[in-house]
Amino acid sequence: MKIFVIELYEDDPEKSTGRKMVRFGFAKYTEKPRGIVLNPLSEEVISIDDIEIVNKYGISVIDSSWNKSDAKFYARFMSRFSRRLPLLFAGNPINYAKPYKLSSLEAISASLYILNFVDISLKLLSLYKWGKTFYDLNRELLESYRGKHKDEIIEIEKSFFKEEPQQ
């Protein structure tokens, strides 16, 4: 499994989840996007349909600060292989329970889970104490997205917003 980190040096080096993935040998640095590029601006959702690209070329995450990045910034990384994640909630202490505001590690881990690489996904999460929190918070969603095609994932995501609160 080829995992790449596009490091932009915006985060505190001690808190950078991208750097930690590299330090522990799970990922390598790259200056340009390779394979599937996780990008929150993409209209395409990551799905099992991307498995061949990931197997052949890998997956890249842009390791930047949510506070310093805007739409113009992410637009620089748009390509035909850009993908966004479906609805998931951050488990990290900085953005805890915020939808879509995942750390680089959470984004890669979730992508791998959706692509059926569950073992490596969980190994990545084990690098942080809050990794279990992310998994527990999103277990049901991750399982429902796992191995699904993009149209199915979009329907699952939409249905989450349609659910009526239980009384």
Short mmCIF file of C-alpha atoms in Angstrom, two decimals:
data_model
loop_
_atom_site.label_atom_id
_atom_site.label_comp_id
_atom_site.label_asym_id
_atom_site.label_seq_id
_atom_site.Cartn_x
_atom_site.Cartn_y
_atom_site.Cartn_z
CA MET A 1 0.00 0.00 0.00
CA LYS A 2 1.50 3.32 -1.12
CA ILE A 3 0.51 6.24 1.10
CA PHE A 4 1.86 9.69 0.30
CA VAL A 5 1.87 12.89 2.36
CA ILE A 6 2.05 16.26 0.65
CA GLU A 7 3.58 18.17 3.57
CA LEU A 8 2.97 21.91 3.57
CA TYR A 9 4.55 22.61 6.98
CA GLU A 10 1.59 24.57 8.32
CA ASP A 11 0.94 22.50 11.43
CA ASP A 12 2.84 22.28 14.67
CA PRO A 13 5.41 19.55 13.89
CA GLU A 14 4.56 17.81 17.18
CA LYS A 15 0.88 17.54 16.22
CA SER A 16 1.21 16.76 12.51
CA THR A 17 -0.47 13.41 11.86
CA GLY A 18 1.00 13.30 8.35
CA ARG A 19 4.52 13.55 9.72
CA LYS A 20 3.80 10.83 12.24
CA MET A 21 2.62 8.47 9.49
CA VAL A 22 5.93 9.06 7.69
CA ARG A 23 8.00 8.74 10.87
CA PHE A 24 6.44 5.33 11.63
CA GLY A 25 6.95 4.09 8.06
CA PHE A 26 3.32 4.07 6.94
CA ALA A 27 3.77 6.85 4.36
CA LYS A 28 6.33 8.71 2.27
CA TYR A 29 6.59 12.40 1.47
CA THR A 30 5.84 13.62 -2.03
CA GLU A 31 5.80 17.08 -3.57
CA LYS A 32 3.18 16.29 -6.17
CA PRO A 33 -0.04 14.34 -5.83
CA ARG A 34 0.12 10.63 -6.61
CA GLY A 35 -2.76 8.26 -7.14
CA ILE A 36 -6.01 9.23 -5.47
CA VAL A 37 -5.70 12.67 -3.84
CA LEU A 38 -7.90 13.35 -0.83
CA ASN A 39 -9.33 16.82 -1.35
CA PRO A 40 -12.37 18.22 0.50
CA LEU A 41 -13.36 20.27 -2.58
CA SER A 42 -13.76 17.27 -4.83
CA GLU A 43 -17.28 16.36 -5.91
CA GLU A 44 -16.26 12.71 -6.33
CA VAL A 45 -16.46 10.61 -3.19
CA ILE A 46 -13.86 7.93 -2.53
CA SER A 47 -15.27 4.44 -3.04
CA ILE A 48 -14.40 0.88 -3.94
CA ASP A 49 -14.45 2.12 -7.56
CA ASP A 50 -11.02 3.65 -6.81
CA ILE A 51 -9.36 0.41 -5.71
CA GLU A 52 -7.40 -0.15 -8.94
CA ILE A 53 -5.93 3.36 -8.87
CA VAL A 54 -4.96 3.01 -5.21
CA ASN A 55 -3.43 -0.43 -5.77
CA LYS A 56 -1.41 0.80 -8.73
CA TYR A 57 -0.48 4.39 -7.79
CA GLY A 58 -1.36 4.84 -4.11
CA ILE A 59 -3.23 7.51 -2.19
CA SER A 60 -2.12 11.04 -1.21
CA VAL A 61 -3.22 13.34 1.58
CA ILE A 62 -2.54 17.07 1.77
CA ASP A 63 -1.12 17.69 5.25
CA SER A 64 -2.10 21.28 5.96
CA SER A 65 -3.83 23.29 8.66
CA TRP A 66 -7.61 23.64 8.42
CA ASN A 67 -7.15 27.19 9.80
CA LYS A 68 -4.73 28.21 7.05
CA SER A 69 -6.37 26.49 4.08
CA ASP A 70 -9.31 27.74 2.08
CA ALA A 71 -11.13 26.76 -1.12
CA LYS A 72 -8.57 28.59 -3.26
CA PHE A 73 -5.79 26.60 -1.59
CA TYR A 74 -7.40 23.17 -2.17
CA ALA A 75 -8.29 24.11 -5.76
CA ARG A 76 -4.56 23.86 -6.55
CA PHE A 77 -4.76 20.12 -5.93
CA MET A 78 -7.83 19.34 -8.05
CA SER A 79 -7.39 16.59 -10.62
CA ARG A 80 -9.37 13.77 -12.15
CA PHE A 81 -8.16 11.62 -9.26
CA SER A 82 -9.29 14.02 -6.51
CA ARG A 83 -11.71 12.48 -4.04
CA ARG A 84 -13.51 13.67 -0.96
CA LEU A 85 -14.52 11.59 2.01
CA PRO A 86 -18.17 10.97 2.80
CA LEU A 87 -19.63 12.24 6.06
CA LEU A 88 -17.42 11.33 9.01
CA PHE A 89 -16.73 13.04 12.33
CA ALA A 90 -13.31 14.00 13.67
CA GLY A 91 -12.10 12.05 16.68
CA ASN A 92 -9.00 14.17 17.24
CA PRO A 93 -9.04 16.63 20.16
CA ILE A 94 -8.65 19.73 17.96
CA ASN A 95 -11.80 19.23 15.84
CA TYR A 96 -13.61 16.61 17.94
CA ALA A 97 -17.01 15.60 16.50
CA LYS A 98 -16.89 18.20 13.73
CA PRO A 99 -18.15 16.76 10.45
CA TYR A 100 -15.64 16.50 7.59
CA LYS A 101 -12.78 18.20 9.57
CA LEU A 102 -10.53 15.18 9.82
CA SER A 103 -6.80 15.06 10.45
CA SER A 104 -4.59 13.67 7.69
CA LEU A 105 -4.31 10.38 9.56
CA GLU A 106 -8.08 10.12 10.04
CA ALA A 107 -8.64 10.87 6.33
CA ILE A 108 -6.18 8.21 5.15
CA SER A 109 -7.45 5.69 7.69
CA ALA A 110 -11.08 6.26 6.69
CA SER A 111 -10.22 5.98 2.99
CA LEU A 112 -8.42 2.68 3.54
CA TYR A 113 -11.35 1.37 5.59
CA ILE A 114 -13.79 2.26 2.80
CA LEU A 115 -11.47 0.50 0.32
CA ASN A 116 -11.52 -2.67 2.50
CA PHE A 117 -7.99 -2.24 3.88
CA VAL A 118 -9.34 -2.50 7.43
CA ASP A 119 -6.20 -3.88 9.10
CA ILE A 120 -3.90 -1.08 7.97
CA SER A 121 -6.64 1.47 8.67
CA LEU A 122 -6.84 0.35 12.30
CA LYS A 123 -3.03 0.18 12.62
CA LEU A 124 -2.82 3.81 11.53
CA LEU A 125 -5.45 4.80 14.08
CA SER A 126 -3.46 3.06 16.81
CA LEU A 127 -0.70 5.69 16.43
CA TYR A 128 -2.83 8.04 18.58
CA LYS A 129 -4.86 7.53 21.75
CA TRP A 130 -7.75 9.33 20.10
CA GLY A 131 -7.65 6.93 17.12
CA LYS A 132 -10.05 4.63 18.96
CA THR A 133 -12.33 7.62 19.57
CA PHE A 134 -12.42 8.32 15.83
CA TYR A 135 -13.26 4.69 15.11
CA ASP A 136 -15.94 4.47 17.81
CA LEU A 137 -17.51 7.73 16.67
CA ASN A 138 -17.66 6.58 13.03
CA ARG A 139 -17.89 2.78 13.24
CA GLU A 140 -21.43 2.57 11.90
CA LEU A 141 -20.75 4.98 9.03
CA LEU A 142 -17.42 3.35 8.13
CA GLU A 143 -19.04 -0.08 8.02
CA SER A 144 -21.89 1.20 5.87
CA TYR A 145 -19.45 2.85 3.40
CA ARG A 146 -17.02 -0.08 3.34
CA GLY A 147 -16.68 -1.74 -0.07
CA LYS A 148 -19.47 0.34 -1.60
CA HIS A 149 -19.62 2.05 -4.99
CA LYS A 150 -19.79 5.85 -5.13
CA ASP A 151 -23.54 6.03 -5.83
CA GLU A 152 -24.23 3.81 -2.82
CA ILE A 153 -22.00 5.91 -0.57
CA ILE A 154 -23.74 9.12 -1.65
CA GLU A 155 -27.13 7.56 -0.86
CA ILE A 156 -25.93 6.45 2.59
CA GLU A 157 -24.59 9.95 3.22
CA LYS A 158 -27.89 11.55 2.14
CA SER A 159 -29.93 9.16 4.27
CA PHE A 160 -27.96 10.18 7.35
CA PHE A 161 -29.24 13.75 6.95
CA LYS A 162 -32.83 12.59 6.35
CA GLU A 163 -33.14 10.50 9.52
CA GLU A 164 -35.76 11.70 11.97
CA PRO A 165 -34.69 12.06 15.59
CA GLN A 166 -36.01 9.21 17.73
CA GLN A 167 -38.40 10.14 20.52
#
